[in-house]
Each structure stands twice: as C-alpha cells, then as structure tokens.
CSV table of C-alpha atoms in Angstrom, one decimal:
chain,number,residue,atom,x,y,z
A,16,UNK,CA,73.6,25.7,-51.3
A,17,UNK,CA,72.8,24.7,-47.9
A,18,UNK,CA,69.2,23.7,-47.2
A,19,UNK,CA,67.5,22.9,-44.6
A,20,UNK,CA,64.9,19.8,-45.7
A,21,UNK,CA,63.0,17.8,-43.0
A,22,UNK,CA,65.0,19.3,-40.2
A,23,UNK,CA,68.3,18.2,-41.4
A,24,UNK,CA,70.8,20.2,-42.8
A,25,UNK,CA,72.0,19.3,-46.7
A,26,UNK,CA,73.6,20.9,-48.9
A,27,UNK,CA,72.5,20.3,-52.8
A,28,UNK,CA,72.3,21.8,-55.9
A,29,UNK,CA,68.6,22.4,-56.8
A,30,UNK,CA,67.5,25.7,-58.7
A,31,UNK,CA,63.9,25.1,-57.4
A,32,UNK,CA,61.4,23.2,-55.2
A,33,UNK,CA,60.4,20.7,-58.1
A,34,UNK,CA,64.2,20.2,-58.7
A,35,UNK,CA,64.7,19.4,-54.9
A,36,UNK,CA,62.2,17.0,-55.0
A,37,UNK,CA,63.4,15.0,-58.3
A,38,UNK,CA,66.4,15.0,-56.5
A,39,UNK,CA,65.6,13.4,-53.2
A,40,UNK,CA,63.8,11.4,-55.3
A,41,UNK,CA,59.9,11.8,-53.9
A,42,UNK,CA,57.0,11.3,-56.2
A,43,UNK,CA,53.6,10.8,-55.9
A,44,UNK,CA,50.8,13.9,-56.2
A,45,UNK,CA,50.0,13.1,-52.2
A,46,UNK,CA,52.8,15.1,-50.8
A,47,UNK,CA,52.7,18.2,-49.2
A,48,UNK,CA,55.5,21.4,-49.9
A,49,UNK,CA,56.3,24.4,-47.9
A,50,UNK,CA,59.5,27.0,-47.8
A,51,UNK,CA,60.3,29.0,-45.1
A,52,UNK,CA,56.7,28.2,-43.6
A,53,UNK,CA,54.7,29.3,-46.1
A,54,UNK,CA,52.5,26.5,-48.4
A,55,UNK,CA,54.4,26.0,-51.8
A,56,UNK,CA,51.1,24.7,-54.3
A,57,UNK,CA,52.1,21.9,-56.6
A,58,UNK,CA,51.9,23.6,-59.2
A,59,UNK,CA,54.0,26.2,-58.2
A,60,UNK,CA,56.8,24.1,-57.3
A,61,UNK,CA,58.8,24.5,-61.1
A,62,UNK,CA,58.9,28.4,-60.5
A,63,UNK,CA,60.1,28.7,-57.0
A,64,UNK,CA,63.5,29.3,-57.0
A,65,UNK,CA,65.3,27.7,-53.7
A,66,UNK,CA,67.4,30.1,-51.5
A,67,UNK,CA,70.6,29.4,-49.5
A,68,UNK,CA,69.5,28.8,-45.6
A,69,UNK,CA,65.8,28.0,-47.1
A,70,UNK,CA,63.5,25.9,-44.4
A,71,UNK,CA,61.7,23.5,-46.9
A,72,UNK,CA,59.6,20.9,-45.4
A,73,UNK,CA,58.0,18.0,-47.7
A,74,UNK,CA,54.7,16.5,-46.2
A,75,UNK,CA,53.2,13.2,-46.5
A,76,UNK,CA,49.7,11.3,-45.9
A,77,UNK,CA,50.3,9.3,-42.3
A,78,UNK,CA,47.7,7.8,-39.9
A,79,UNK,CA,46.2,9.8,-37.6
A,80,UNK,CA,43.5,9.9,-34.5
B,3,UNK,CA,20.5,11.6,-39.9
B,4,UNK,CA,23.9,12.4,-38.5
B,5,UNK,CA,24.9,16.2,-40.7
B,6,UNK,CA,28.2,17.4,-40.3
B,7,UNK,CA,29.0,20.5,-42.9
B,8,UNK,CA,26.5,19.7,-44.6
B,9,UNK,CA,27.4,16.0,-45.7
B,10,UNK,CA,24.5,13.8,-44.3
B,11,UNK,CA,25.9,10.7,-42.7
B,12,UNK,CA,24.2,7.3,-42.0
B,13,UNK,CA,26.9,6.5,-39.4
B,14,UNK,CA,27.5,8.4,-35.9
B,15,UNK,CA,31.3,7.0,-35.5
B,16,UNK,CA,34.5,8.7,-37.1
B,17,UNK,CA,37.3,6.7,-36.8
B,18,UNK,CA,40.7,7.4,-36.5
B,19,UNK,CA,43.6,5.5,-38.2
B,20,UNK,CA,46.6,5.4,-36.3
B,21,UNK,CA,48.0,2.6,-34.1
B,22,UNK,CA,46.5,-0.3,-35.8
B,23,UNK,CA,49.0,-3.6,-36.1
B,24,UNK,CA,48.6,-3.6,-39.3
B,25,UNK,CA,47.2,-2.1,-42.1
B,26,UNK,CA,44.7,-5.0,-43.4
B,27,UNK,CA,43.4,-4.8,-39.7
B,28,UNK,CA,43.5,-1.0,-39.9
B,29,UNK,CA,41.3,-1.9,-43.4
B,30,UNK,CA,38.9,-4.7,-41.5
B,31,UNK,CA,38.6,-2.3,-38.2
B,32,UNK,CA,36.8,0.3,-40.5
B,33,UNK,CA,34.8,-1.8,-42.7
B,34,UNK,CA,33.3,-3.4,-38.9
B,35,UNK,CA,32.3,0.0,-37.9
B,36,UNK,CA,30.9,1.7,-40.3
B,37,UNK,CA,32.4,4.8,-40.0
B,38,UNK,CA,31.6,7.4,-43.0
B,39,UNK,CA,34.8,9.2,-42.0
B,40,UNK,CA,38.4,8.3,-41.2
B,41,UNK,CA,40.7,11.1,-39.6
B,42,UNK,CA,44.2,11.4,-41.0
B,43,UNK,CA,47.5,13.0,-40.7
B,44,UNK,CA,50.3,14.1,-42.2
B,45,UNK,CA,54.6,13.8,-41.3
B,46,UNK,CA,57.2,14.7,-42.4
B,47,UNK,CA,58.3,10.8,-44.4
B,48,UNK,CA,61.8,10.2,-45.3
B,49,UNK,CA,61.3,7.0,-48.4
B,50,UNK,CA,60.3,9.6,-51.0
B,51,UNK,CA,56.9,9.6,-49.9
B,52,UNK,CA,56.1,6.2,-50.8
B,53,UNK,CA,55.7,5.2,-47.5
B,54,UNK,CA,53.0,7.7,-47.0
B,55,UNK,CA,51.7,6.5,-50.7
B,56,UNK,CA,50.6,3.5,-49.8
B,57,UNK,CA,48.9,4.5,-46.7
B,58,UNK,CA,47.2,7.3,-48.7
B,59,UNK,CA,45.8,4.0,-51.4
B,60,UNK,CA,44.7,2.1,-48.7
B,61,UNK,CA,42.6,5.1,-47.3
B,62,UNK,CA,41.5,6.1,-51.0
B,63,UNK,CA,39.8,1.9,-50.9
B,64,UNK,CA,38.0,2.4,-48.3
B,65,UNK,CA,35.6,4.8,-49.3
B,66,UNK,CA,35.2,6.9,-46.7
B,67,UNK,CA,35.2,10.9,-46.1
B,68,UNK,CA,38.5,12.1,-45.1
B,69,UNK,CA,39.0,14.4,-42.4
B,70,UNK,CA,42.7,15.3,-41.6
B,71,UNK,CA,43.5,16.4,-38.1
B,72,UNK,CA,46.8,19.1,-37.2
B,73,UNK,CA,47.6,16.6,-34.3
B,74,UNK,CA,51.2,17.7,-32.3
B,75,UNK,CA,50.7,21.7,-33.3
B,76,UNK,CA,51.3,23.7,-30.5
B,77,UNK,CA,50.3,27.4,-32.0
B,78,UNK,CA,48.2,28.6,-34.6
B,79,UNK,CA,50.7,29.6,-37.1
B,80,UNK,CA,52.0,26.0,-37.0
B,81,UNK,CA,48.3,24.6,-37.4
B,82,UNK,CA,47.0,27.1,-39.9
B,83,UNK,CA,50.4,25.7,-42.2
B,84,UNK,CA,49.3,22.1,-41.1
B,85,UNK,CA,46.2,22.2,-42.0
B,86,UNK,CA,47.3,24.1,-45.8
B,87,UNK,CA,49.4,21.7,-46.7
B,88,UNK,CA,46.4,18.6,-45.5
B,89,UNK,CA,43.7,20.5,-48.4
B,90,UNK,CA,46.8,20.3,-50.7
B,91,UNK,CA,47.5,16.3,-50.0
B,92,UNK,CA,43.7,15.2,-49.8
B,93,UNK,CA,41.8,17.7,-51.3
B,94,UNK,CA,38.9,18.4,-48.6
B,95,UNK,CA,38.1,22.0,-47.2
B,96,UNK,CA,37.5,19.4,-43.8
B,97,UNK,CA,39.9,19.9,-41.1
B,98,UNK,CA,40.2,18.3,-37.4
B,99,UNK,CA,41.8,21.0,-35.6
B,100,UNK,CA,43.5,20.6,-32.5
B,101,UNK,CA,46.3,22.9,-31.1
B,102,UNK,CA,48.2,21.4,-27.9
B,103,UNK,CA,48.9,22.9,-25.0
B,104,UNK,CA,50.0,20.6,-22.5
B,105,UNK,CA,52.4,17.9,-23.0
B,106,UNK,CA,51.3,15.3,-20.2
B,107,UNK,CA,47.3,15.7,-20.4
B,108,UNK,CA,47.4,17.1,-24.5
B,109,UNK,CA,44.8,19.0,-23.6
B,110,UNK,CA,44.0,21.8,-26.3
B,111,UNK,CA,45.2,25.3,-26.2
B,112,UNK,CA,42.1,27.6,-26.5
B,113,UNK,CA,43.5,30.4,-27.0
B,114,UNK,CA,45.4,29.2,-29.6
B,115,UNK,CA,42.6,27.4,-31.2
B,116,UNK,CA,39.9,30.1,-31.1
B,117,UNK,CA,42.8,31.9,-33.1
B,118,UNK,CA,43.4,29.5,-36.1
B,119,UNK,CA,39.3,28.7,-36.3
B,120,UNK,CA,39.2,32.1,-37.2
B,121,UNK,CA,41.9,32.4,-39.9
B,122,UNK,CA,40.7,28.5,-40.8
B,123,UNK,CA,37.0,29.3,-41.5
B,124,UNK,CA,37.8,32.8,-43.0
B,125,UNK,CA,40.2,31.2,-46.1
B,126,UNK,CA,37.5,28.9,-46.4
B,127,UNK,CA,37.9,25.6,-44.1
B,128,UNK,CA,35.1,23.8,-42.3
B,129,UNK,CA,36.9,23.5,-39.0
B,130,UNK,CA,36.0,20.8,-37.0
B,131,UNK,CA,38.1,21.8,-33.1
B,132,UNK,CA,39.4,19.5,-30.8
B,133,UNK,CA,38.4,21.5,-27.3
B,134,UNK,CA,37.8,21.2,-23.8
B,135,UNK,CA,33.9,20.7,-22.8
B,136,UNK,CA,34.5,24.7,-21.6
B,137,UNK,CA,31.2,26.5,-22.6
B,138,UNK,CA,32.6,30.6,-23.4
B,139,UNK,CA,35.6,28.6,-25.7
B,140,UNK,CA,32.8,26.6,-27.5
B,141,UNK,CA,30.7,30.4,-27.9
B,142,UNK,CA,33.5,31.7,-28.7
B,143,UNK,CA,34.9,28.7,-31.6
B,144,UNK,CA,31.2,28.8,-33.3
B,145,UNK,CA,31.8,32.7,-33.5
B,146,UNK,CA,34.8,32.0,-35.3
B,147,UNK,CA,32.8,30.5,-37.7
B,148,UNK,CA,32.8,26.4,-36.4
B,149,UNK,CA,29.5,25.1,-37.5
B,150,UNK,CA,30.6,21.8,-35.4
B,151,UNK,CA,32.3,21.2,-31.9
B,152,UNK,CA,34.6,18.4,-30.6
B,153,UNK,CA,34.5,18.6,-26.3
B,154,UNK,CA,37.5,15.8,-24.7
B,155,UNK,CA,36.0,13.7,-22.5
B,156,UNK,CA,39.3,13.0,-20.9
B,157,UNK,CA,42.8,13.1,-22.3
B,158,UNK,CA,43.3,11.9,-25.5
B,159,UNK,CA,44.2,8.0,-25.6
B,160,UNK,CA,43.6,7.4,-21.8
B,161,UNK,CA,40.6,5.2,-21.8
B,162,UNK,CA,39.0,6.8,-19.3
B,163,UNK,CA,35.9,7.8,-20.5
B,164,UNK,CA,33.4,10.6,-19.2
B,165,UNK,CA,35.4,12.6,-16.2
B,166,UNK,CA,32.7,15.1,-16.0
B,167,UNK,CA,29.2,14.2,-17.6
B,168,UNK,CA,27.5,17.3,-15.7
B,169,UNK,CA,29.9,19.4,-18.3
B,170,UNK,CA,28.6,17.5,-21.2
B,171,UNK,CA,25.5,17.5,-20.5
B,172,UNK,CA,26.2,21.9,-19.7
B,173,UNK,CA,27.6,21.2,-23.1
B,174,UNK,CA,24.4,19.5,-24.9
B,175,UNK,CA,22.0,22.2,-23.5
B,176,UNK,CA,23.8,24.8,-24.2
B,177,UNK,CA,24.2,24.4,-28.0
B,178,UNK,CA,21.2,22.4,-28.6
B,179,UNK,CA,21.7,23.1,-32.7
B,180,UNK,CA,24.8,22.5,-32.8
B,181,UNK,CA,26.2,18.9,-33.5
B,182,UNK,CA,28.2,18.0,-30.6
B,183,UNK,CA,31.3,14.9,-31.0
B,184,UNK,CA,32.8,13.9,-28.4
B,185,UNK,CA,36.2,12.6,-29.0
B,186,UNK,CA,39.6,11.8,-27.4
B,187,UNK,CA,39.4,9.6,-23.5
B,188,UNK,CA,36.8,6.9,-24.9
B,189,UNK,CA,38.1,3.5,-23.6
B,190,UNK,CA,35.1,1.4,-23.9
B,191,UNK,CA,32.1,0.4,-25.7
B,192,UNK,CA,29.8,1.5,-22.8
B,193,UNK,CA,31.6,5.1,-22.6
B,194,UNK,CA,29.9,5.8,-26.4
B,195,UNK,CA,26.8,4.2,-25.2
B,196,UNK,CA,26.9,7.3,-22.4
B,197,UNK,CA,27.5,10.0,-24.2
B,198,UNK,CA,25.3,8.9,-26.7
B,199,UNK,CA,22.2,8.5,-23.8
B,200,UNK,CA,23.2,12.2,-22.8
B,201,UNK,CA,22.3,13.6,-26.5
B,202,UNK,CA,26.1,13.5,-28.4
B,203,UNK,CA,25.2,13.2,-32.2
B,204,UNK,CA,28.6,11.6,-32.9
B,205,UNK,CA,31.8,10.1,-31.6
B,206,UNK,CA,35.4,10.0,-32.5
B,207,UNK,CA,37.4,7.2,-31.3
B,208,UNK,CA,41.2,5.9,-32.2
B,209,UNK,CA,43.3,4.1,-29.4
B,210,UNK,CA,40.4,2.5,-27.6
B,211,UNK,CA,39.7,0.7,-31.0
B,212,UNK,CA,43.2,0.6,-32.7
B,213,UNK,CA,44.5,-1.0,-29.2
B,214,UNK,CA,41.9,-3.2,-28.3
B,215,UNK,CA,43.0,-6.8,-28.1
B,216,UNK,CA,41.1,-7.2,-31.7
B,217,UNK,CA,40.5,-4.2,-33.0
B,218,UNK,CA,38.0,-4.8,-35.6
B,219,UNK,CA,35.9,-6.4,-33.1
B,220,UNK,CA,35.7,-3.5,-31.4
B,221,UNK,CA,35.1,-1.5,-33.6
B,222,UNK,CA,32.0,-3.2,-34.7
B,223,UNK,CA,31.5,-3.9,-30.5
B,224,UNK,CA,31.7,0.6,-30.7
B,225,UNK,CA,29.2,1.6,-34.0
B,226,UNK,CA,26.9,-1.5,-32.0
B,227,UNK,CA,26.9,0.6,-28.3
B,228,UNK,CA,26.7,4.1,-30.7
B,229,UNK,CA,23.7,3.3,-32.6
B,230,UNK,CA,22.5,1.4,-29.0
B,231,UNK,CA,23.2,4.6,-27.1
B,232,UNK,CA,21.2,7.0,-29.8
B,233,UNK,CA,18.2,5.2,-30.2
B,234,UNK,CA,18.0,5.3,-25.9
B,235,UNK,CA,18.3,9.2,-26.1
B,236,UNK,CA,15.6,9.6,-28.6
B,237,UNK,CA,13.2,6.8,-26.5
B,238,UNK,CA,12.8,8.5,-23.3
B,239,UNK,CA,14.8,7.2,-20.8
B,240,UNK,CA,13.5,6.9,-17.3
B,241,UNK,CA,15.4,9.2,-14.5
B,242,UNK,CA,16.6,7.3,-11.5
B,243,UNK,CA,14.9,7.1,-8.7
B,244,UNK,CA,16.1,6.5,-5.0
B,245,UNK,CA,12.8,3.5,-4.1
B,246,UNK,CA,11.6,1.1,-5.7
B,247,UNK,CA,8.8,0.6,-8.1
B,248,UNK,CA,6.6,-2.6,-8.8
B,249,UNK,CA,6.7,-3.1,-12.6
B,250,UNK,CA,4.4,-5.9,-11.7
B,251,UNK,CA,1.1,-4.6,-11.1
B,252,UNK,CA,-0.7,-4.9,-7.7
B,253,UNK,CA,-4.1,-4.4,-8.6
B,254,UNK,CA,-5.8,-7.6,-8.4
B,255,UNK,CA,-3.2,-9.6,-6.2
B,256,UNK,CA,-5.1,-12.5,-4.8
B,257,UNK,CA,-4.6,-12.1,-0.5
B,258,UNK,CA,-3.8,-15.0,0.9
B,259,UNK,CA,-3.7,-14.3,4.8
C-alpha cells in the first residue's frame, strides 16, 4: 500500500504499525509514533492497522535547545 | 532553592544539548555547568532510530532531569502532538513549549502558545512556556495552568543579551511568586549575571555555551555568573547615584594647611 512515512511516499506491505517498524528496521524503546496527526502509544502499535495513504511519523530523541 | 513544579533543584542553570562540536564535549559541558536540567528534542530519523538511541543513552548517563521541547512547531496542534510524542519517549510530563510565530526572529506566537498551554495542562503536562516579556501573555499563561514562565530577553541564538531590561524588571514585579527563567538571547556570562541580579530565578542557555570556543569552560563561566548574580540579588545591591560618595571616612582627616 502507499504510505507517507516521515514525509516520504513509500510503497510497503505492512498490516500494522508494528509491522511497519520492523519492515523499516526501526528498533528501540525511544521511538514515538503518530498516524495522521494522532499519537499511537507504543503498546498499541501491534493492534493499529494501517490504511492506504496513512501519514506516519516516527520520531526519535535529538539534541535540542 | 529553586523549585519548578514541586521539584527542588540546586542549580539555576538549564542547558540545551544542541550544536556542540561533539557528544563528548556536550557531556563535559553539562558536567561543568552543574545543570540539573537539560533540554532535548524529537526529530524524524532515517537510520532506524539508532542515532536517536545513541543520543538518548548519552543523556541518560548524565543523570540529569530531561526537559523535552517542541522546537520548530508553528501551531498549537503541532506543538500538542509533539509534546505527547515527547512524553511517550522521555517519560516525563515536563514540556518546554515553543510555538514559533516568525521565521526570522523566532518570536513566539503567543496566541497559539496560550492555546497549547491550556490543552497540555488539561492533559496532565507541566508546561514551561517560551514566551515574550509581555505581562498580559504571562497572565494568560498562568490562567492556562502554567506555573513557570520563560521569557526571552533577545531572539534565540542572537547572543545579544537583555535588550529590554525594563520589561524584565516589570515582569519580575508582576509575578513575584512565579519562577521566571530567562530563555533565549543570552551571549555572555555577564548577561546571565545581569538577569539574575534582576531577580530572575534561573537561566536557560544553549548557543552561548555550545558555540563558544571552549564549551565546557564557558558552561562553568555561566554557572559562576548565575551564582554571583543570584547572590548579588539576595545581598541588597546599591542603587546608582549621579554624584560621588567618598568611600574613605572624612571624619578625623588631618588638616595640613
């Protein structure tokens, strides 16, 4: 399906958000995820089904002022 | 002792973690600053989260309290979502709320800021708002639930120092019981001493330290200036006069002619 991951259009087969993280080789308990502007908690990723055109944000800690 | 949202802190310096020449220099700067709080951010990452993981581990090892920010957000909705994602990652209700209104000055959009502060407070966040020195905005932020205010003294990263000390003095007088932290615009240790002498409770720095020739040494210099300014504020400073006042007593002075 077509997804927009961190602003980039990608064609991926992933049933759930957890599947997507595995497919893109994201790992670690320091990630935060959102779909279409709504936070998806870590514990809900395996139950969160993806749909065509979803906008997914995967954020990670970074230096900041 | 400084108290922010019921947490007591021995240091009055909050230090940003961005723009250091290397992670090792960042670590050393945090240690020499004696800061009890560091600010961090969240960003998209393409390396599978590995870069963010390494940075997070470095920060965890410093043993300081983490204050995530919403830097780069330009609307209340964007800042609220970023804050929620930061809470997911960093496991804290603290959030340094930045909602930027202007690209060149990085001036806060105070209307969106107040709206975001209200929403986040309702969601259980403890909000540290990056704001201007406007008193009415300060009042609205407090009404929205903020228990700390963080006015700028000059644009972020400008190193200009306090551009409007009168406004900072007025803000101190208007909110005597609220912790006030100068966030943004400081360039030199003397700038930090100046705002501490005005009665500000703490200072948040980043570029002034990270961009210095020797960031760890500059971190220590700022820490000393902040302590000196605070002690001066508490010690009853003199008001300036126009005319001289002899410091050596004139009574008993010999008369030779």
